Coordinates of C-alpha atoms in Angstrom, one line a residue:
X1 CA -39.9 -40.5 49.3
X2 CA -38.1 -40.3 52.6
X3 CA -36.1 -36.8 52.4
X4 CA -34.0 -34.6 54.4
X5 CA -37.4 -33.5 55.6
X6 CA -38.7 -36.4 57.1
X7 CA -36.1 -37.9 59.3
X8 CA -36.5 -41.3 61.0
X9 CA -34.7 -40.2 64.5
X10 CA -34.5 -37.3 66.4
X11 CA -31.1 -35.9 67.5
X12 CA -30.4 -34.5 71.0
X13 CA -27.4 -33.2 72.7
X14 CA -26.0 -33.4 76.5
X15 CA -23.5 -32.3 78.6
X16 CA -23.8 -34.7 81.4
X17 CA -22.2 -37.6 83.4
X18 CA -21.9 -40.7 81.4
X19 CA -23.3 -42.8 83.8
X20 CA -26.6 -40.6 84.3
X21 CA -27.7 -41.1 80.7
X22 CA -30.9 -43.0 80.4
X23 CA -31.0 -45.1 77.2
X24 CA -31.5 -48.5 75.7
X25 CA -28.0 -48.5 74.3
X26 CA -25.2 -46.5 75.1
X27 CA -22.4 -46.4 72.4
X28 CA -18.8 -46.3 73.8
X29 CA -16.1 -45.9 71.3
X30 CA -12.6 -47.7 72.2
X31 CA -9.1 -47.6 71.0
X32 CA -8.2 -51.0 71.2
X33 CA -7.3 -53.6 74.3
X34 CA -5.1 -51.0 75.9
X35 CA -8.1 -48.7 76.7
X36 CA -8.0 -48.4 80.3
X37 CA -11.5 -46.2 79.9
X38 CA -10.2 -43.7 82.5
X39 CA -12.4 -41.1 81.5
X40 CA -15.6 -43.3 81.8
X41 CA -15.0 -44.5 85.4
X42 CA -17.1 -47.8 86.4
X43 CA -18.4 -48.4 82.9
X44 CA -16.8 -51.7 82.9
X45 CA -18.0 -52.7 86.2
X46 CA -21.4 -51.7 85.5
X47 CA -21.8 -54.3 82.7
X48 CA -20.2 -57.0 84.8
X49 CA -16.6 -56.5 83.6
X50 CA -17.9 -57.4 79.6
X51 CA -14.9 -55.1 78.3
X52 CA -12.1 -56.8 80.1
X53 CA -13.5 -60.3 79.5
X54 CA -14.0 -59.4 75.2
X55 CA -10.2 -57.8 75.6
X56 CA -8.7 -61.3 77.3
X57 CA -10.7 -63.2 74.3
X58 CA -8.9 -61.0 71.6
X59 CA -12.1 -59.7 70.3
X60 CA -10.4 -56.3 70.0
X61 CA -7.6 -55.8 68.1
X62 CA -6.0 -52.4 66.5
X63 CA -8.7 -52.5 63.7
X64 CA -12.2 -50.7 63.9
X65 CA -15.7 -52.0 64.2
X66 CA -15.1 -54.8 66.5
X67 CA -17.9 -54.7 69.2
X68 CA -19.4 -56.6 72.6
X69 CA -22.4 -55.7 74.3
X70 CA -22.9 -56.2 78.0
X71 CA -26.0 -55.7 79.8
X72 CA -26.0 -53.1 82.7
X73 CA -26.3 -54.7 86.2
X74 CA -25.1 -51.4 88.2
X75 CA -24.0 -48.1 88.5
X76 CA -25.1 -46.8 84.9
X77 CA -28.9 -45.8 83.8
X78 CA -28.4 -47.1 80.3
X79 CA -29.7 -51.0 79.7
X80 CA -26.9 -52.1 77.7
X81 CA -23.5 -50.6 76.8
X82 CA -22.0 -51.4 73.4
X83 CA -18.2 -50.8 73.2
X84 CA -17.2 -50.5 69.5
X85 CA -13.6 -50.2 68.3
X86 CA -12.2 -47.2 66.4
X87 CA -8.9 -48.6 65.8
X88 CA -5.6 -46.9 67.1
X89 CA -6.0 -43.3 68.5
X90 CA -3.6 -41.9 65.9
X91 CA -6.0 -43.3 63.3
X92 CA -8.9 -42.2 64.2
X93 CA -9.6 -39.2 61.9
X94 CA -13.0 -37.7 60.6
X95 CA -13.5 -40.7 58.2
X96 CA -12.7 -43.2 60.9
X97 CA -15.3 -41.4 63.6
X98 CA -18.0 -41.0 61.0
X99 CA -17.9 -44.5 59.9
X100 CA -17.9 -46.1 63.4
X101 CA -20.8 -43.8 64.1
X102 CA -22.5 -45.4 61.1
X103 CA -21.9 -48.7 62.4
X104 CA -23.3 -48.0 65.4
X105 CA -26.4 -46.7 63.7
X106 CA -27.0 -50.0 61.8
X107 CA -26.4 -51.9 65.5
X108 CA -29.2 -49.7 66.9
X109 CA -31.4 -50.7 64.1
X110 CA -30.6 -54.4 64.0
X111 CA -31.6 -54.6 67.7
X112 CA -34.6 -52.4 67.1
X113 CA -33.9 -50.4 70.2
X114 CA -36.2 -47.4 70.8
X115 CA -33.1 -45.2 72.1
X116 CA -29.3 -44.9 71.8
X117 CA -26.6 -42.6 72.9
X118 CA -22.9 -41.8 71.6
X119 CA -20.1 -40.9 74.2
X120 CA -17.9 -38.2 73.0
X121 CA -14.5 -39.5 74.8
X122 CA -12.4 -37.1 76.6
X123 CA -9.3 -36.1 74.8
X124 CA -10.6 -35.6 71.5
X125 CA -11.8 -32.6 69.3
X126 CA -15.3 -32.5 70.6
X127 CA -16.6 -30.6 67.4
X128 CA -14.9 -32.6 64.8
X129 CA -15.9 -36.1 66.7
X130 CA -19.6 -34.8 67.5
X131 CA -20.0 -33.7 64.3
X132 CA -18.8 -36.9 62.4
X133 CA -20.6 -39.1 64.9
X134 CA -24.0 -36.9 63.9
X135 CA -23.1 -37.4 60.2
X136 CA -22.4 -41.2 60.7
X137 CA -25.5 -41.8 63.0
X138 CA -27.8 -39.8 60.6
X139 CA -26.4 -41.8 57.3
X140 CA -27.2 -45.0 59.0
X141 CA -31.2 -43.8 58.5
X142 CA -30.5 -44.9 54.8
X143 CA -33.1 -47.7 53.9
X144 CA -32.5 -48.7 50.2
X145 CA -35.2 -51.5 50.5
X146 CA -38.2 -49.2 50.2
X147 CA -39.9 -51.6 47.5
X148 CA -40.0 -54.4 49.7
X149 CA -43.5 -55.2 50.8
X150 CA -43.1 -57.9 53.7
X151 CA -43.8 -56.1 57.3
X152 CA -40.8 -57.8 59.0
X153 CA -38.5 -56.5 55.9
X154 CA -38.9 -52.8 57.1
X155 CA -36.2 -51.2 59.2
X156 CA -37.0 -50.3 62.9
X157 CA -35.4 -46.8 63.8
X158 CA -34.3 -45.5 67.4
X159 CA -37.0 -42.6 67.8
X160 CA -34.2 -40.5 70.0
X161 CA -30.6 -40.6 69.1
X162 CA -28.4 -38.7 72.1
X163 CA -24.9 -37.6 71.7
X164 CA -23.4 -36.7 75.0
X165 CA -20.3 -35.4 76.3
X166 CA -18.9 -35.2 79.9
X167 CA -19.2 -31.9 82.2
X168 CA -16.7 -29.4 81.1
X169 CA -17.4 -29.6 77.4
X170 CA -18.8 -26.3 76.1
X171 CA -22.6 -27.2 75.1
X172 CA -23.1 -24.7 72.3
X173 CA -20.0 -26.4 70.8
X174 CA -21.4 -29.9 71.1
X175 CA -24.9 -28.6 69.5
X176 CA -23.6 -26.6 66.8
X177 CA -21.2 -29.5 65.7
X178 CA -24.1 -32.1 65.6
X179 CA -26.8 -30.0 63.9
X180 CA -24.3 -29.8 61.2
X181 CA -23.2 -33.3 61.0
X182 CA -27.0 -34.1 61.0
X183 CA -27.6 -32.0 57.8
X184 CA -24.7 -33.5 55.9
X185 CA -25.7 -36.9 57.0
X186 CA -29.4 -36.4 55.8
X187 CA -28.0 -34.7 52.4
X188 CA -26.0 -37.9 51.9
X189 CA -29.0 -39.9 52.3
X190 CA -30.9 -37.9 50.0
X191 CA -28.3 -38.3 47.2
X192 CA -28.5 -42.2 47.8
X193 CA -32.1 -41.9 47.9
X194 CA -32.1 -40.6 44.3
X195 CA -29.5 -42.7 42.9
X196 CA -31.1 -45.8 44.3
X197 CA -34.3 -45.4 42.5
X198 CA -35.2 -47.5 39.5
X199 CA -35.1 -45.9 36.4
X200 CA -38.4 -46.8 35.5
X201 CA -39.5 -44.5 38.4
X202 CA -36.9 -41.9 38.2
X203 CA -37.0 -40.8 34.5
X204 CA -35.6 -37.2 33.8
X205 CA -39.0 -35.4 34.4
X206 CA -39.4 -37.3 37.6
X207 CA -36.0 -36.5 38.9
X208 CA -36.3 -32.9 38.0
X209 CA -39.6 -33.2 40.2
X210 CA -38.0 -34.9 42.8
X211 CA -35.3 -32.0 43.2
X212 CA -38.0 -29.8 43.2
X213 CA -39.8 -31.4 46.1
X214 CA -36.3 -31.9 48.0
X215 CA -35.6 -28.1 47.8
X216 CA -39.2 -27.1 48.5
X217 CA -38.6 -25.8 52.2
X218 CA -35.5 -23.9 51.6
X219 CA -34.8 -20.5 50.0
X220 CA -33.2 -21.9 46.8
X221 CA -34.6 -20.6 43.5
X222 CA -35.3 -23.4 41.0
X223 CA -35.8 -23.3 37.0
X224 CA -36.5 -26.5 35.1
X225 CA -35.7 -26.2 31.4
X226 CA -37.6 -28.7 29.2
X227 CA -36.6 -29.8 25.9
X228 CA -38.0 -26.9 23.9
X229 CA -36.0 -24.6 26.0
X230 CA -32.8 -26.5 25.7
X231 CA -33.5 -26.5 21.8
X232 CA -33.8 -22.6 22.2
X233 CA -30.4 -22.3 23.9
X234 CA -28.9 -24.8 21.2
X235 CA -27.8 -27.4 23.3
X236 CA -27.0 -29.9 20.5
X237 CA -24.9 -32.0 22.8
X238 CA -27.6 -32.9 25.7
X239 CA -30.1 -33.2 23.2
X240 CA -28.6 -35.7 21.2
X241 CA -27.8 -38.0 24.1
X242 CA -31.7 -37.8 24.9
X243 CA -32.9 -38.5 21.4
X244 CA -33.1 -42.5 21.5
X245 CA -35.1 -42.3 24.5
X246 CA -39.0 -41.7 24.9
X247 CA -38.3 -39.8 27.8
X248 CA -37.4 -36.0 27.3
X249 CA -34.4 -34.4 28.7
X250 CA -34.3 -31.6 31.7
X251 CA -31.9 -29.3 33.1
X252 CA -32.6 -28.0 36.4
X253 CA -30.9 -25.1 37.8
X254 CA -30.6 -24.4 41.6
X255 CA -29.8 -20.7 43.0
X256 CA -28.2 -20.0 46.3
X257 CA -28.2 -16.3 46.4
X258 CA -28.3 -15.3 50.1
X259 CA -29.3 -11.9 51.2
X260 CA -26.6 -9.5 52.2
X261 CA -23.5 -11.2 50.3
X262 CA -21.8 -8.7 48.6
X263 CA -20.7 -9.2 45.0
X264 CA -18.0 -11.8 44.6
X265 CA -17.1 -15.3 43.3
X266 CA -19.8 -17.5 42.1
X267 CA -19.2 -21.3 42.3
X268 CA -21.3 -23.6 40.2
X269 CA -21.8 -27.2 41.1
X270 CA -22.5 -29.4 37.9
X271 CA -24.0 -33.0 38.4
X272 CA -24.3 -35.4 35.5
X273 CA -27.8 -36.5 35.4
X274 CA -28.3 -39.6 33.4
X275 CA -31.0 -41.4 34.7
X276 CA -30.2 -44.7 32.8
X277 CA -27.6 -45.7 30.4
X278 CA -27.5 -48.4 28.1
X279 CA -24.6 -47.1 26.3
X280 CA -27.0 -45.9 23.2
X281 CA -25.9 -47.5 20.0
X282 CA -22.4 -48.3 21.5
X283 CA -24.2 -50.7 23.9
X284 CA -23.0 -52.0 26.8
X285 CA -22.4 -55.9 28.1
X286 CA -25.7 -57.0 30.1
X287 CA -23.3 -58.1 33.2
X288 CA -23.9 -55.1 35.7
X289 CA -26.2 -52.8 33.6
X290 CA -28.7 -52.5 36.0
X291 CA -26.5 -50.4 38.1
X292 CA -27.0 -47.8 35.3
X293 CA -29.8 -46.7 37.1
X294 CA -27.3 -44.9 39.5
X295 CA -25.6 -43.1 36.5
X296 CA -27.0 -40.1 37.8
X297 CA -25.3 -40.1 40.9
X298 CA -23.4 -36.9 40.1
X299 CA -26.9 -35.1 39.5
X300 CA -28.0 -36.7 43.0
X301 CA -24.9 -35.4 44.8
X302 CA -25.5 -31.5 43.6
X303 CA -29.1 -31.9 44.5
X304 CA -28.3 -33.0 47.8
X305 CA -25.6 -30.8 48.3
X306 CA -27.7 -27.7 47.3
X307 CA -30.2 -28.3 50.0
X308 CA -27.8 -29.0 52.6
X309 CA -25.9 -25.5 51.5
X310 CA -29.1 -23.6 51.7
X311 CA -30.3 -25.3 55.1
X312 CA -26.8 -24.8 56.5
X313 CA -26.9 -21.0 55.6
X314 CA -23.7 -20.8 53.5
X315 CA -22.7 -17.2 52.9
X316 CA -21.8 -17.5 49.6
X317 CA -23.6 -17.5 45.9
X318 CA -23.8 -21.0 44.7
X319 CA -25.4 -22.2 41.4
X320 CA -26.4 -25.9 40.9
X321 CA -27.2 -27.3 37.3
X322 CA -28.3 -31.0 36.7
X323 CA -28.6 -32.0 33.0
X324 CA -30.8 -35.1 33.1
X325 CA -31.4 -37.3 30.1
X326 CA -32.0 -41.1 29.5
X327 CA -29.2 -42.8 26.8
X328 CA -31.3 -45.3 25.1
X329 CA -31.2 -47.2 21.9
X330 CA -33.8 -46.2 19.4
X331 CA -34.7 -45.3 16.0
X332 CA -33.8 -41.5 16.7
X333 CA -30.6 -42.1 19.0
X334 CA -27.7 -40.6 17.7
X335 CA -24.8 -42.6 16.2
X336 CA -20.9 -43.1 16.0
X337 CA -19.8 -40.8 13.1
X338 CA -22.5 -38.0 14.0
X339 CA -21.1 -34.4 14.5
X340 CA -23.0 -32.4 17.0
X341 CA -23.0 -28.9 17.8
X342 CA -22.6 -27.8 21.5
X343 CA -24.1 -24.7 23.0
X344 CA -20.8 -22.9 22.7
X345 CA -20.7 -23.5 18.9
X346 CA -18.1 -26.3 19.2
X347 CA -18.4 -29.1 16.9
X348 CA -17.9 -32.8 18.5
X349 CA -17.3 -36.0 16.0
X350 CA -19.3 -38.9 18.1
X351 CA -16.9 -42.0 18.1
X352 CA -19.0 -43.7 21.0
X353 CA -22.1 -43.0 22.0
X354 CA -21.4 -44.5 25.5
X355 CA -19.4 -41.5 26.1
X356 CA -22.6 -39.3 26.7
X357 CA -21.9 -38.3 30.0
X358 CA -19.2 -35.7 29.1
X359 CA -21.7 -34.7 26.3
X360 CA -24.2 -33.4 28.7
X361 CA -21.9 -31.9 31.3
X362 CA -20.5 -29.8 28.2
X363 CA -23.7 -27.9 27.6
X364 CA -24.4 -27.3 31.2
X365 CA -20.6 -26.1 31.9
X366 CA -20.9 -23.7 29.3
X367 CA -24.4 -22.6 30.5
X368 CA -23.2 -22.4 34.2
X369 CA -20.7 -19.8 32.6
X370 CA -23.6 -17.6 31.2
X371 CA -25.2 -17.7 34.4
X372 CA -22.5 -15.7 36.2
X373 CA -20.6 -18.5 37.6
X374 CA -16.9 -17.6 38.3
X375 CA -15.8 -20.9 39.2
X376 CA -16.9 -24.6 38.2
X377 CA -17.0 -28.1 39.8
X378 CA -18.4 -31.1 38.1
X379 CA -19.2 -34.5 39.1
X380 CA -19.9 -37.5 37.6
X381 CA -20.1 -41.1 37.1
X382 CA -17.7 -40.5 33.9
X383 CA -15.3 -43.4 33.4
X384 CA -14.2 -46.7 34.1
X385 CA -10.6 -45.8 33.5
X386 CA -10.8 -43.9 36.9
X387 CA -11.7 -47.1 38.8
X388 CA -8.8 -49.2 37.1
X389 CA -6.2 -46.4 38.2
X390 CA -7.9 -45.4 41.5
X391 CA -10.0 -48.2 42.6
X392 CA -13.3 -47.9 44.4
X393 CA -12.4 -46.1 47.6
X394 CA -10.9 -42.6 45.8
X395 CA -12.3 -40.3 43.5
X396 CA -10.5 -38.8 40.6
X397 CA -10.1 -35.1 40.3
X398 CA -8.7 -32.8 37.6
X399 CA -8.9 -29.3 36.7
X400 CA -7.1 -26.2 36.1
X401 CA -5.9 -23.9 37.2
X402 CA -3.3 -26.1 39.6
X403 CA -4.6 -23.7 42.9
X404 CA -8.6 -24.4 42.2
X405 CA -8.1 -27.8 42.1
X406 CA -6.0 -27.7 45.3
X407 CA -8.9 -25.7 47.0
X408 CA -11.1 -28.5 46.0
X409 CA -8.8 -31.2 47.1
X410 CA -8.2 -29.5 50.6
X411 CA -12.0 -29.4 50.8
X412 CA -12.4 -33.0 49.9
X413 CA -9.6 -33.9 52.7
X414 CA -11.8 -31.6 55.5
X415 CA -14.9 -33.3 54.3
X416 CA -13.4 -36.5 54.8
X417 CA -13.7 -38.1 51.1
X418 CA -10.8 -39.0 49.4
X419 CA -9.7 -37.9 46.2
X420 CA -6.4 -38.0 44.0
X421 CA -5.4 -35.3 41.2
X422 CA -4.6 -36.7 37.9
X423 CA -3.0 -34.4 35.4
X424 CA -4.4 -32.9 32.3
X425 CA -1.2 -32.3 29.9
X426 CA -1.5 -30.8 26.4
X427 CA -1.0 -34.2 24.8
X428 CA -4.5 -35.3 26.2
X429 CA -5.9 -32.8 23.7
X430 CA -4.1 -34.2 20.7
X431 CA -6.0 -37.6 21.5
X432 CA -9.3 -35.3 20.7
X433 CA -8.5 -34.3 17.6
X434 CA -11.0 -35.0 14.6
X435 CA -10.6 -35.0 10.8
X436 CA -14.2 -33.4 10.6
X437 CA -15.1 -31.5 13.6
X438 CA -13.6 -29.6 16.4
X439 CA -12.6 -32.6 18.7
X440 CA -13.9 -36.3 18.9
X441 CA -15.8 -37.3 21.9
X442 CA -13.5 -40.0 23.1
X443 CA -9.7 -40.2 22.8
X444 CA -8.8 -44.0 22.7
X445 CA -8.1 -46.4 25.7
X446 CA -5.1 -44.6 27.1
X447 CA -5.5 -42.1 29.8
X448 CA -9.3 -42.2 29.5
X449 CA -10.3 -40.4 32.5
X450 CA -7.7 -37.7 31.4
X451 CA -9.3 -37.2 28.0
X452 CA -12.5 -37.2 29.5
X453 CA -11.8 -34.4 31.4
X454 CA -9.5 -32.6 28.8
X455 CA -12.8 -32.9 26.8
X456 CA -14.7 -31.1 29.4
X457 CA -12.1 -28.0 29.8
X458 CA -13.0 -27.2 26.3
X459 CA -16.7 -26.0 27.4
X460 CA -15.7 -24.4 30.6
X461 CA -15.1 -20.9 29.2
X462 CA -11.5 -20.3 30.9
X463 CA -12.9 -20.5 33.9
X464 CA -11.0 -21.9 37.0
X465 CA -12.6 -25.6 36.9
X466 CA -12.4 -28.9 38.8
X467 CA -13.9 -32.2 37.5
X468 CA -14.8 -34.9 40.3
X469 CA -14.8 -38.5 38.6
X470 CA -16.9 -40.7 41.3
X471 CA -17.6 -43.7 38.8
X472 CA -15.6 -46.0 41.3
X473 CA -16.8 -44.4 44.7
X474 CA -20.8 -43.5 43.8
X475 CA -21.5 -47.4 44.0
X476 CA -20.5 -49.8 47.1
X477 CA -20.4 -53.4 45.6
X478 CA -20.8 -55.2 48.8
X479 CA -22.0 -54.3 52.5
X480 CA -19.7 -52.8 55.2
X481 CA -20.3 -52.4 58.7
X482 CA -20.9 -48.6 58.0
X483 CA -22.8 -48.6 54.6
X484 CA -24.9 -51.1 52.8
X485 CA -24.5 -52.2 49.2
X486 CA -25.5 -49.5 46.7
X487 CA -25.3 -45.9 46.0
X488 CA -22.9 -44.1 48.5
X489 CA -23.7 -40.4 48.0
X490 CA -20.2 -39.7 47.0
X491 CA -18.9 -36.3 46.7
X492 CA -22.0 -34.8 48.7
X493 CA -19.6 -33.7 51.7
X494 CA -17.1 -32.1 49.3
X495 CA -19.5 -30.1 47.3
X496 CA -20.8 -28.7 50.7
X497 CA -17.4 -28.0 51.9
X498 CA -16.3 -26.4 48.6
X499 CA -19.2 -23.8 48.8
X500 CA -18.8 -23.4 52.7
X501 CA -14.9 -22.9 52.4
X502 CA -13.7 -20.1 54.5
X503 CA -10.7 -19.9 52.3
X504 CA -11.3 -16.9 49.6
X505 CA -11.8 -18.1 46.4
X506 CA -10.2 -15.1 45.0
X507 CA -11.8 -13.2 41.8
X508 CA -11.3 -14.8 38.0
X509 CA -12.4 -13.3 34.8
X510 CA -16.0 -13.7 34.2
X511 CA -17.2 -15.6 31.1
X512 CA -19.3 -13.6 28.9
X513 CA -22.7 -13.0 30.1
X514 CA -25.4 -13.5 27.8
X515 CA -28.8 -11.3 28.6
X516 CA -31.7 -13.4 29.9
X517 CA -33.8 -14.6 26.7
X518 CA -37.4 -15.8 25.9
X519 CA -36.5 -19.7 26.1
X520 CA -39.8 -20.6 23.7
X521 CA -38.4 -21.8 20.5
X522 CA -39.2 -19.7 17.4
X523 CA -39.6 -21.4 14.1
X524 CA -36.2 -19.4 13.0
X525 CA -34.5 -21.2 15.7
X526 CA -35.9 -24.6 14.9
X527 CA -34.7 -24.3 11.4
X528 CA -31.2 -22.4 12.3
X529 CA -30.4 -25.7 14.6
X530 CA -31.8 -28.2 12.3
X531 CA -34.5 -29.4 14.8
X532 CA -37.8 -31.2 14.6
X533 CA -40.3 -31.3 17.6
X534 CA -40.6 -34.8 19.0
X535 CA -42.8 -37.0 17.2
X536 CA -42.9 -35.0 13.8
X537 CA -40.5 -37.0 11.9
X538 CA -41.9 -38.5 8.5
X539 CA -42.1 -42.0 7.9
X540 CA -39.0 -42.3 6.2
X541 CA -37.1 -41.1 9.3
X542 CA -35.8 -37.7 9.4
X543 CA -31.7 -36.2 9.2
X544 CA -30.6 -36.5 12.9
X545 CA -31.4 -32.9 14.3
X546 CA -27.8 -32.5 15.4
X547 CA -25.8 -34.1 12.6
X548 CA -23.2 -31.6 11.1
X549 CA -21.4 -34.4 9.2
X550 CA -20.6 -38.1 9.3
X551 CA -17.4 -40.4 9.7
X552 CA -16.2 -43.9 9.9
X553 CA -15.0 -45.2 13.1
X554 CA -11.6 -46.6 13.0
X555 CA -11.6 -50.2 14.3
X556 CA -9.2 -49.5 17.4
X557 CA -11.3 -47.0 18.9
X558 CA -13.3 -48.9 21.9
X559 CA -15.7 -48.0 24.8
X560 CA -14.3 -45.4 26.9
X561 CA -15.1 -47.5 29.7
X562 CA -12.6 -50.1 30.9
X563 CA -13.0 -53.6 29.1
X564 CA -12.4 -55.9 32.3
X565 CA -15.4 -57.8 33.2
X566 CA -17.9 -56.1 35.3
X567 CA -16.1 -52.5 35.3
X568 CA -17.0 -51.5 31.8
X569 CA -21.1 -51.9 32.7
X570 CA -20.8 -50.8 36.2
X571 CA -19.4 -47.4 35.6
X572 CA -20.1 -45.2 32.4
X573 CA -19.8 -42.0 30.8

């Protein structure tokens, strides 16, 4: 599959007069009809006054993405010049620059040009704009139609993309910004590639193999824990979710431990990796269920971010964990009323099997603490409630303590990803009370995004922890000038920024670390956990391996997802 190690286009940088740039298509970002293009003398004349004609016709207003393309008739070495609107100068933040550059990338693909170039205008922050442009142009290389067989349906990419700035620009600053932006854009595409894969292709085992292949050329250490090893660790929540599927679960652990980094904080990035979610016994409606192939978007974001963290040489210790499972309906599936035991010993009464994402994350969060993490960030397509509250362009952010959550929010701002904090008050835990276990896995319809996070907090061991709910942002419902319909790679940029932040995380109490153990399951472990290997149930069926009790479900408890048409199936826990 296309990966960060096999990009379509070669990126180059140059500090040169713009009229000397030889390319098929020269992209010139403009700030609305009042832009005099004073820093680009002769550019409008070179295309026979195309810019002024377009402005007179009202093509360019105050909003971005308007374009006009003129053929060069004199003065410039480019064949064509494309003027593309950025919008008002004061609105041109990193997000806007990245999106405008991505729109240019799609224009270059549509016109099937062999080469194109992006102009960094004078008067802007060169590093910020060049980096955002490289990120956006790289992201535009994404192709979600790999299963199309018609030759004419396959995209054509430029072989060379130049990012150019006028004389006087520091060449090393330009080159460094482009190199970093290039890595980030490619990482986003890696996450999109994974999240767009059909579930019949991307099973948990295949997902794990794809992650191994993705990071093969880095210095990341990789461990893939199989079902037997998860049993040995007592991960009853993760294992229960996987029981209804013929595809066994996995837990992938990626470690970034750069040489020469002194002892200090270790951040763990934990991503939900449910490769398909039917809802289990609490089955979803059929509408939009096909999108549940992307329910591993959080895990894809962690895998891609870890590749970028290693490639960029981040000087922090980082652990990535991706718990993988498929939530299916079957004779072995876990049920409402079951009681499960997590790896930390806490018991959970299941009221809804469609609230499975928090279960697989819970065991992984606990394991992150056992592996030495001092700070935690989890990311998941978790709740439809988050979509109803924040829409589909903003991710939810929850966590404790406030200063750690604020550091993650600031990292998202720097990365150009929108997040909005939600509170976790103690009353949220009251909604998770169970009559027969330590807690329930859902807390009713009120504040569903908050109670889901409150559940996760119980498995963090008191470590600083932040939770990103990307249910609304992980999937684009429709095509935009800067991105196609489908997986978006939400969260990748934020995770990279969290790991590479120059802001000291500070020391926090470490979770008690258990010694490394042989993970091969012993007969005593199997008996202790009440487990049976796959395929050993008797003809009458077996007692659920993770059940500690049963309880009826009150009628008023409903899906943890929103019940609005289309929303419930489109976003899952």
